[in-house]
Amino acid sequence: MRVLITGGAGFIGAALANRLVAEGHHVRVLDDLSAGDPARLDRRVVFTRGDVRDVPKLWTLLQGISCVYHLAARVSVPESVLYPREYNDVNVGGTVAVMQAARDAGVGRVVFASSGAVYGDQETQPVSESAWPHPRSPYAVSKLASELYVNTLGALYGIETVSLRIFNAYGAGQFVPAAHAPVIPFFLKQALSGGSVIVFGTGQQTRDFVYIDDVVDALVAASEATGVNRQVINVGSGQETSVRALVDLIAEAIGREVHSLHSQADTGGVSRLVADLTRARALLGYAPKVDVRAGLRLMLQHDPYLRDLMRRDA
Ligand code: NAD
């Protein structure tokens, strides 16, 4: 397979690129490095720096490509509330650019990285793809709009498309940005540095934390599976974990107590979110292998930064 991964120097994209080249595929990556780091990539990955909205650049990179993984995006929910125009420009504009260039280059399939955030608040959990989305942020709207563009333009241009609604991905190699960091790497860093973790709202809000290797399994399957055209498919662990329980699991993983502070300044987002994986199992043969307890252990073993903090702590 010859693939292009947009946003391939990011957390999920780099893990996918490295898996695919290890399996003998030809992999190109396009990333503007606004959040990515090409040092994460295996030497065999062909890296190009550029903006995903640059259609002429996409034309060049798409020559001979059979499948595009479209992952390039701005990814922070709180930041999207501050800068909705930018999120619309990059996330929606980038998706339209990818579809237009894919049409011109004769690409066979586009796999889009959507998000469990499109669901927002849902009464029924686990949430299945038939639930009506209630996006609560410009980020979530940009993902839902992109799904519709991928679907509609794919049908108009004769390109196979599939959107994976990825839930809360975590794992080794995940960045901890100064602001709006994802909860698992941030809590681990805080706990290992001897600091306190801040739990928003009651701490009873739940999420579906899915380990990076499982997310990559689903992405790989999405480029090869038959019967996935125009589908949206949940990719989670199927396991519901409260933020409170996560703090306890982190304490267990690092082998000491974790001090937590509570903040009512923020409600902590939707109260419950866990993925129904029926469709992923049926269409992708997806079977997540790593639960949160095992995932935290793997992260502490394989993430160089966290391993170093553990060593210093010992
Ligand atoms: P990430 O920030 O590590 O990766 C995104 C990459 O896109 C970065 O390397 C960034 O430099 C690049 N990028 C941003 N704007 C760009 C532009 N204009 N042109 C080219 N490249 C650009 O985030 P991630 O966690 O690896 O997420 C990858 C994708 O998966 C995103 O589309 C995200 O919305 C989606 N997703 C992630 C999660 C999660 O939990 N990590 C959950 C659901 C969906």
Coordinates of C-alpha atoms and ligand atoms in Angstrom, one line a residue:
M1 CA 0.0 0.0 0.0
R2 CA 1.2 3.6 -0.7
V3 CA -0.4 6.0 1.8
L4 CA -0.2 9.7 2.7
I5 CA -0.8 10.6 6.3
T6 CA -1.7 14.3 6.9
G7 CA -0.8 15.4 10.4
G8 CA 1.5 12.3 10.5
A9 CA 4.1 13.9 12.7
G10 CA 1.5 14.1 15.5
F11 CA 0.8 11.7 18.3
I12 CA -1.5 9.3 16.5
G13 CA -0.2 10.0 13.0
A14 CA 3.4 9.1 13.9
A15 CA 2.4 5.8 15.6
L16 CA 0.4 4.9 12.5
A17 CA 3.2 5.9 10.1
N18 CA 5.7 3.8 12.0
R19 CA 3.4 0.8 12.2
L20 CA 2.7 1.0 8.4
V21 CA 6.4 1.3 7.3
A22 CA 7.3 -1.6 9.7
E23 CA 4.7 -3.7 7.9
G24 CA 6.4 -2.8 4.5
H25 CA 4.1 -0.1 3.2
H26 CA 5.3 3.1 1.5
V27 CA 4.4 6.0 3.8
R28 CA 4.4 9.8 3.1
V29 CA 3.6 12.3 5.8
L30 CA 2.5 16.0 5.4
D31 CA 2.6 18.1 8.6
D32 CA 3.1 21.8 9.2
L33 CA 4.8 21.0 12.6
S34 CA 2.5 23.4 14.4
A35 CA 2.1 20.5 17.0
G36 CA 4.1 17.6 15.5
D37 CA 7.7 16.5 15.6
P38 CA 9.3 14.6 12.7
A39 CA 11.8 13.1 15.1
R40 CA 9.0 10.7 16.1
L41 CA 9.1 9.2 12.6
D42 CA 10.9 6.1 11.4
R43 CA 13.7 6.9 8.9
R44 CA 11.8 5.1 6.1
V45 CA 8.8 7.5 6.3
V46 CA 9.0 10.3 3.7
F47 CA 8.3 13.6 5.5
T48 CA 7.2 16.9 3.9
R49 CA 6.6 20.0 5.9
G50 CA 3.5 22.0 4.7
D51 CA 0.0 23.1 5.3
V52 CA -2.8 20.6 4.6
R53 CA -4.8 23.3 2.8
D54 CA -2.1 23.7 0.2
V55 CA -3.8 21.9 -2.7
P56 CA -0.8 22.0 -5.2
K57 CA 1.4 20.5 -2.6
L58 CA -1.2 17.8 -2.0
W59 CA -1.3 17.1 -5.8
T60 CA 2.4 16.3 -5.7
L61 CA 2.3 14.2 -2.6
L62 CA -0.8 12.2 -3.8
Q63 CA 0.9 10.9 -6.9
G64 CA 0.7 7.1 -6.8
I65 CA -1.1 7.1 -3.4
S66 CA -4.0 4.6 -2.9
C67 CA -5.2 5.7 0.5
V68 CA -5.1 9.0 2.5
Y69 CA -5.3 9.1 6.2
H70 CA -6.5 12.6 7.1
L71 CA -5.4 13.4 10.6
A72 CA -4.1 17.0 10.3
A73 CA -6.1 19.2 12.6
R74 CA -6.1 21.6 15.5
V75 CA -7.0 19.4 18.4
S76 CA -7.7 21.4 21.6
V77 CA -11.4 21.7 22.7
P78 CA -10.8 24.7 25.0
E79 CA -8.6 26.5 22.4
S80 CA -11.3 26.0 19.8
V81 CA -13.7 28.0 22.0
L82 CA -11.3 30.9 21.9
Y83 CA -10.4 30.6 18.2
P84 CA -13.4 29.1 16.3
R85 CA -12.5 30.7 13.0
E86 CA -9.0 29.1 13.0
Y87 CA -10.5 25.7 13.9
N88 CA -13.0 26.0 11.1
D89 CA -10.2 27.1 8.6
V90 CA -7.8 24.3 9.4
N91 CA -10.1 21.4 10.3
V92 CA -12.9 21.9 7.8
G93 CA -10.9 23.7 5.2
G94 CA -8.1 21.1 5.4
T95 CA -10.7 18.3 4.9
V96 CA -12.2 19.9 1.9
A97 CA -8.7 20.5 0.4
V98 CA -7.8 16.8 1.0
M99 CA -11.0 15.6 -0.8
Q100 CA -10.5 18.0 -3.7
A101 CA -6.9 17.0 -4.2
A102 CA -7.8 13.3 -3.7
R103 CA -10.3 13.6 -6.5
D104 CA -7.8 15.2 -8.9
A105 CA -5.1 12.6 -8.1
G106 CA -7.4 9.6 -8.4
V107 CA -7.0 8.4 -4.8
G108 CA -9.1 5.3 -4.0
R109 CA -9.9 5.8 -0.3
V110 CA -9.8 8.5 2.4
V111 CA -9.8 7.5 6.1
F112 CA -10.7 10.5 8.3
A113 CA -9.9 10.8 12.0
S114 CA -13.1 12.1 13.6
S115 CA -13.8 12.3 17.3
G116 CA -16.1 10.9 20.0
A117 CA -16.5 14.6 20.9
V118 CA -19.2 14.9 18.2
Y119 CA -21.6 13.1 20.5
G120 CA -21.6 15.7 23.3
D121 CA -24.2 14.8 26.0
Q122 CA -26.1 11.6 25.4
E123 CA -28.6 9.9 27.7
T124 CA -27.9 6.4 26.4
Q125 CA -24.4 5.0 27.1
P126 CA -22.5 3.3 25.6
V127 CA -23.1 5.6 22.7
S128 CA -23.6 4.1 19.3
E129 CA -23.1 5.7 15.9
S130 CA -26.9 6.0 15.4
A131 CA -27.1 8.6 18.3
W132 CA -27.9 12.1 17.1
P133 CA -24.7 14.2 17.6
H134 CA -24.8 17.1 20.0
P135 CA -21.4 18.8 19.5
R136 CA -20.5 21.2 22.4
S137 CA -17.4 23.0 21.0
P138 CA -16.1 24.4 17.7
Y139 CA -13.7 21.5 17.6
A140 CA -16.5 19.0 17.7
V141 CA -18.5 20.9 15.1
S142 CA -15.4 21.0 12.9
K143 CA -15.1 17.2 13.1
L144 CA -18.8 16.6 12.4
A145 CA -18.7 19.0 9.4
S146 CA -15.7 17.2 8.1
E147 CA -17.4 13.9 8.3
L148 CA -20.2 15.3 6.2
Y149 CA -17.8 16.8 3.7
V150 CA -15.8 13.5 3.5
N151 CA -19.0 11.6 3.0
T152 CA -20.7 13.9 0.5
L153 CA -17.6 14.7 -1.6
G154 CA -16.6 11.0 -1.5
A155 CA -20.0 10.1 -3.1
L156 CA -19.7 12.9 -5.6
Y157 CA -16.2 12.1 -6.7
G158 CA -16.3 8.3 -6.4
I159 CA -13.8 8.1 -3.5
E160 CA -14.3 5.4 -0.8
T161 CA -14.5 7.1 2.6
V162 CA -14.7 6.1 6.2
S163 CA -14.7 8.3 9.4
L164 CA -13.4 6.9 12.7
R165 CA -14.8 8.5 15.8
I166 CA -11.8 8.2 18.0
F167 CA -12.5 8.6 21.8
N168 CA -9.8 9.7 24.3
A169 CA -6.6 8.3 22.9
Y170 CA -3.5 8.1 25.1
G171 CA -0.1 6.4 25.1
A172 CA 3.6 6.7 24.9
G173 CA 4.9 9.6 22.8
Q174 CA 1.9 11.9 23.6
F175 CA 2.8 15.5 24.0
V176 CA 2.1 17.5 27.2
P177 CA 1.5 21.0 25.9
A178 CA 1.8 23.9 28.4
A179 CA -2.0 24.6 28.1
H180 CA -4.9 22.3 27.6
A181 CA -2.9 19.0 27.9
P182 CA -4.7 15.7 27.5
V183 CA -5.6 14.3 30.9
I184 CA -3.6 11.1 31.1
P185 CA -0.1 12.3 30.2
F186 CA -0.8 15.5 32.2
F187 CA -1.8 13.6 35.4
L188 CA 1.1 11.3 35.0
K189 CA 3.6 14.1 34.7
Q190 CA 2.1 16.0 37.6
A191 CA 2.0 12.9 39.8
L192 CA 5.6 11.9 39.0
S193 CA 6.9 15.4 39.6
G194 CA 5.4 15.4 43.1
G195 CA 2.6 17.9 42.2
S196 CA -1.1 17.7 42.7
V197 CA -3.6 16.8 39.9
I198 CA -6.6 19.1 39.4
V199 CA -9.9 17.3 39.1
F200 CA -12.6 19.4 37.5
G201 CA -16.3 19.1 38.6
T202 CA -17.2 16.1 40.7
G203 CA -14.6 13.8 39.2
Q204 CA -17.5 11.3 38.6
Q205 CA -17.5 12.3 34.9
T206 CA -16.5 9.3 32.7
R207 CA -14.5 8.9 29.6
D208 CA -13.4 6.1 27.2
F209 CA -9.6 6.0 27.3
V210 CA -8.3 4.1 24.4
Y211 CA -4.6 3.0 24.0
I212 CA -2.7 4.2 21.0
D213 CA -1.9 0.7 19.7
D214 CA -5.6 -0.1 19.6
V215 CA -6.3 3.2 17.7
V216 CA -3.6 2.2 15.2
D217 CA -5.2 -1.3 14.8
A218 CA -8.5 0.4 13.8
L219 CA -6.8 2.9 11.4
V220 CA -4.9 0.1 9.7
A221 CA -8.1 -2.0 9.4
A222 CA -10.0 1.0 8.0
S223 CA -7.8 1.2 4.9
E224 CA -8.1 -2.5 4.1
A225 CA -11.7 -3.4 5.2
T226 CA -14.5 -4.0 2.7
G227 CA -18.0 -2.8 3.5
V228 CA -16.9 0.4 5.3
N229 CA -17.7 2.9 2.6
R230 CA -19.5 6.1 3.9
Q231 CA -19.5 4.7 7.4
V232 CA -18.7 6.4 10.7
I233 CA -17.3 4.0 13.2
N234 CA -16.5 4.4 17.0
V235 CA -13.0 3.6 18.1
G236 CA -12.7 3.4 21.9
S237 CA -11.9 0.9 24.5
G238 CA -15.5 0.2 25.4
Q239 CA -14.5 0.7 29.0
E240 CA -16.0 3.6 31.1
T241 CA -13.5 5.2 33.5
S242 CA -14.3 8.1 35.8
V243 CA -11.7 10.8 36.3
R244 CA -11.6 9.9 40.0
A245 CA -11.0 6.2 39.2
L246 CA -8.2 7.3 36.8
V247 CA -6.4 9.1 39.6
D248 CA -6.5 5.9 41.6
L249 CA -5.2 3.8 38.7
I250 CA -2.4 6.3 38.2
A251 CA -1.5 6.0 41.9
E252 CA -1.4 2.2 41.5
A253 CA 0.7 2.4 38.4
I254 CA 3.4 4.7 39.9
G255 CA 3.3 3.0 43.3
R256 CA 2.4 6.0 45.4
E257 CA -0.4 8.2 46.5
V258 CA -1.5 11.0 44.2
H259 CA -2.7 14.2 45.8
S260 CA -5.7 15.7 44.0
L261 CA -7.3 19.2 44.2
H262 CA -10.9 19.8 43.1
S263 CA -12.0 22.7 41.0
Q264 CA -15.6 23.7 40.5
A265 CA -14.5 26.4 38.1
D266 CA -15.1 24.0 35.2
T267 CA -17.8 21.3 35.1
G268 CA -15.4 18.8 33.5
G269 CA -17.4 18.5 30.2
V270 CA -20.0 15.9 29.4
S271 CA -21.0 13.7 32.3
R272 CA -20.6 10.3 30.7
L273 CA -19.0 9.1 27.5
V274 CA -18.2 5.5 26.5
A275 CA -18.1 3.9 23.0
D276 CA -20.4 1.2 21.8
L277 CA -18.0 -0.9 19.7
T278 CA -20.5 -3.2 17.9
R279 CA -20.0 -1.6 14.5
A280 CA -16.2 -1.5 14.9
R281 CA -16.2 -5.2 15.7
A282 CA -18.4 -6.1 12.8
L283 CA -16.8 -3.9 10.1
L284 CA -13.2 -3.7 11.2
G285 CA -12.8 -6.8 13.2
Y286 CA -11.7 -4.4 15.9
A287 CA -10.9 -5.8 19.4
P288 CA -9.2 -3.5 21.8
K289 CA -6.5 -5.3 23.7
V290 CA -5.2 -2.8 26.3
D291 CA -7.3 -1.7 29.3
V292 CA -6.4 1.5 31.2
R293 CA -4.5 -0.3 33.9
A294 CA -2.3 -2.1 31.3
G295 CA -2.1 1.1 29.2
L296 CA -0.7 3.2 32.0
R297 CA 2.0 0.5 32.6
L298 CA 2.9 0.5 28.9
M299 CA 3.1 4.2 28.9
L300 CA 5.4 4.4 31.9
Q301 CA 7.6 1.7 30.2
H302 CA 7.8 3.2 26.7
D303 CA 7.5 7.0 27.0
P304 CA 11.1 8.3 27.4
Y305 CA 10.0 11.4 29.3
L306 CA 7.8 9.6 31.8
R307 CA 10.5 6.8 32.2
D308 CA 13.0 9.5 33.1
L309 CA 10.6 11.1 35.6
M310 CA 10.1 7.6 37.1
R311 CA 13.8 7.0 37.4
R312 CA 14.4 10.4 39.1
D313 CA 11.5 9.6 41.5
A314 CA 12.8 6.2 42.5
Ligands
NAD1 P1 -1.6 16.0 17.3 O1 -1.8 17.5 17.6 O2 -0.5 15.3 17.9 O3 -1.6 15.7 15.7 C1 -2.1 16.6 14.8 C2 -1.1 17.0 13.8 O4 -1.6 17.8 12.7 C3 0.1 17.7 14.4 O5 1.3 17.0 14.1 C4 0.1 19.1 13.7 O6 1.4 19.6 13.6 C5 -0.6 18.8 12.4 N1 -1.3 19.9 11.8 C6 -2.1 20.8 12.5 N2 -2.5 21.8 11.6 C7 -2.0 21.5 10.4 C8 -2.0 22.0 9.1 N3 -2.7 23.2 8.9 N4 -1.4 21.5 8.1 C9 -0.6 20.3 8.3 N5 -0.5 19.7 9.5 C10 -1.2 20.3 10.5 O7 -3.0 15.3 17.7 P2 -3.4 13.7 17.7 O8 -3.9 13.4 19.0 O9 -2.3 12.9 17.1 O10 -4.7 13.8 16.7 C11 -4.6 13.3 15.4 C12 -6.0 13.4 14.8 O11 -6.9 12.5 15.5 C13 -6.7 14.8 14.8 O12 -7.4 15.0 13.7 C14 -7.6 14.7 16.0 O13 -8.7 15.6 15.9 C15 -8.0 13.3 15.9 N6 -8.5 12.7 17.3 C16 -7.6 12.6 18.3 C17 -8.0 12.1 19.5 C18 -7.1 11.9 20.7 O14 -7.6 11.6 21.8 N7 -5.8 12.2 20.6 C19 -9.4 11.8 19.7 C20 -10.2 11.9 18.6 C21 -9.8 12.4 17.4

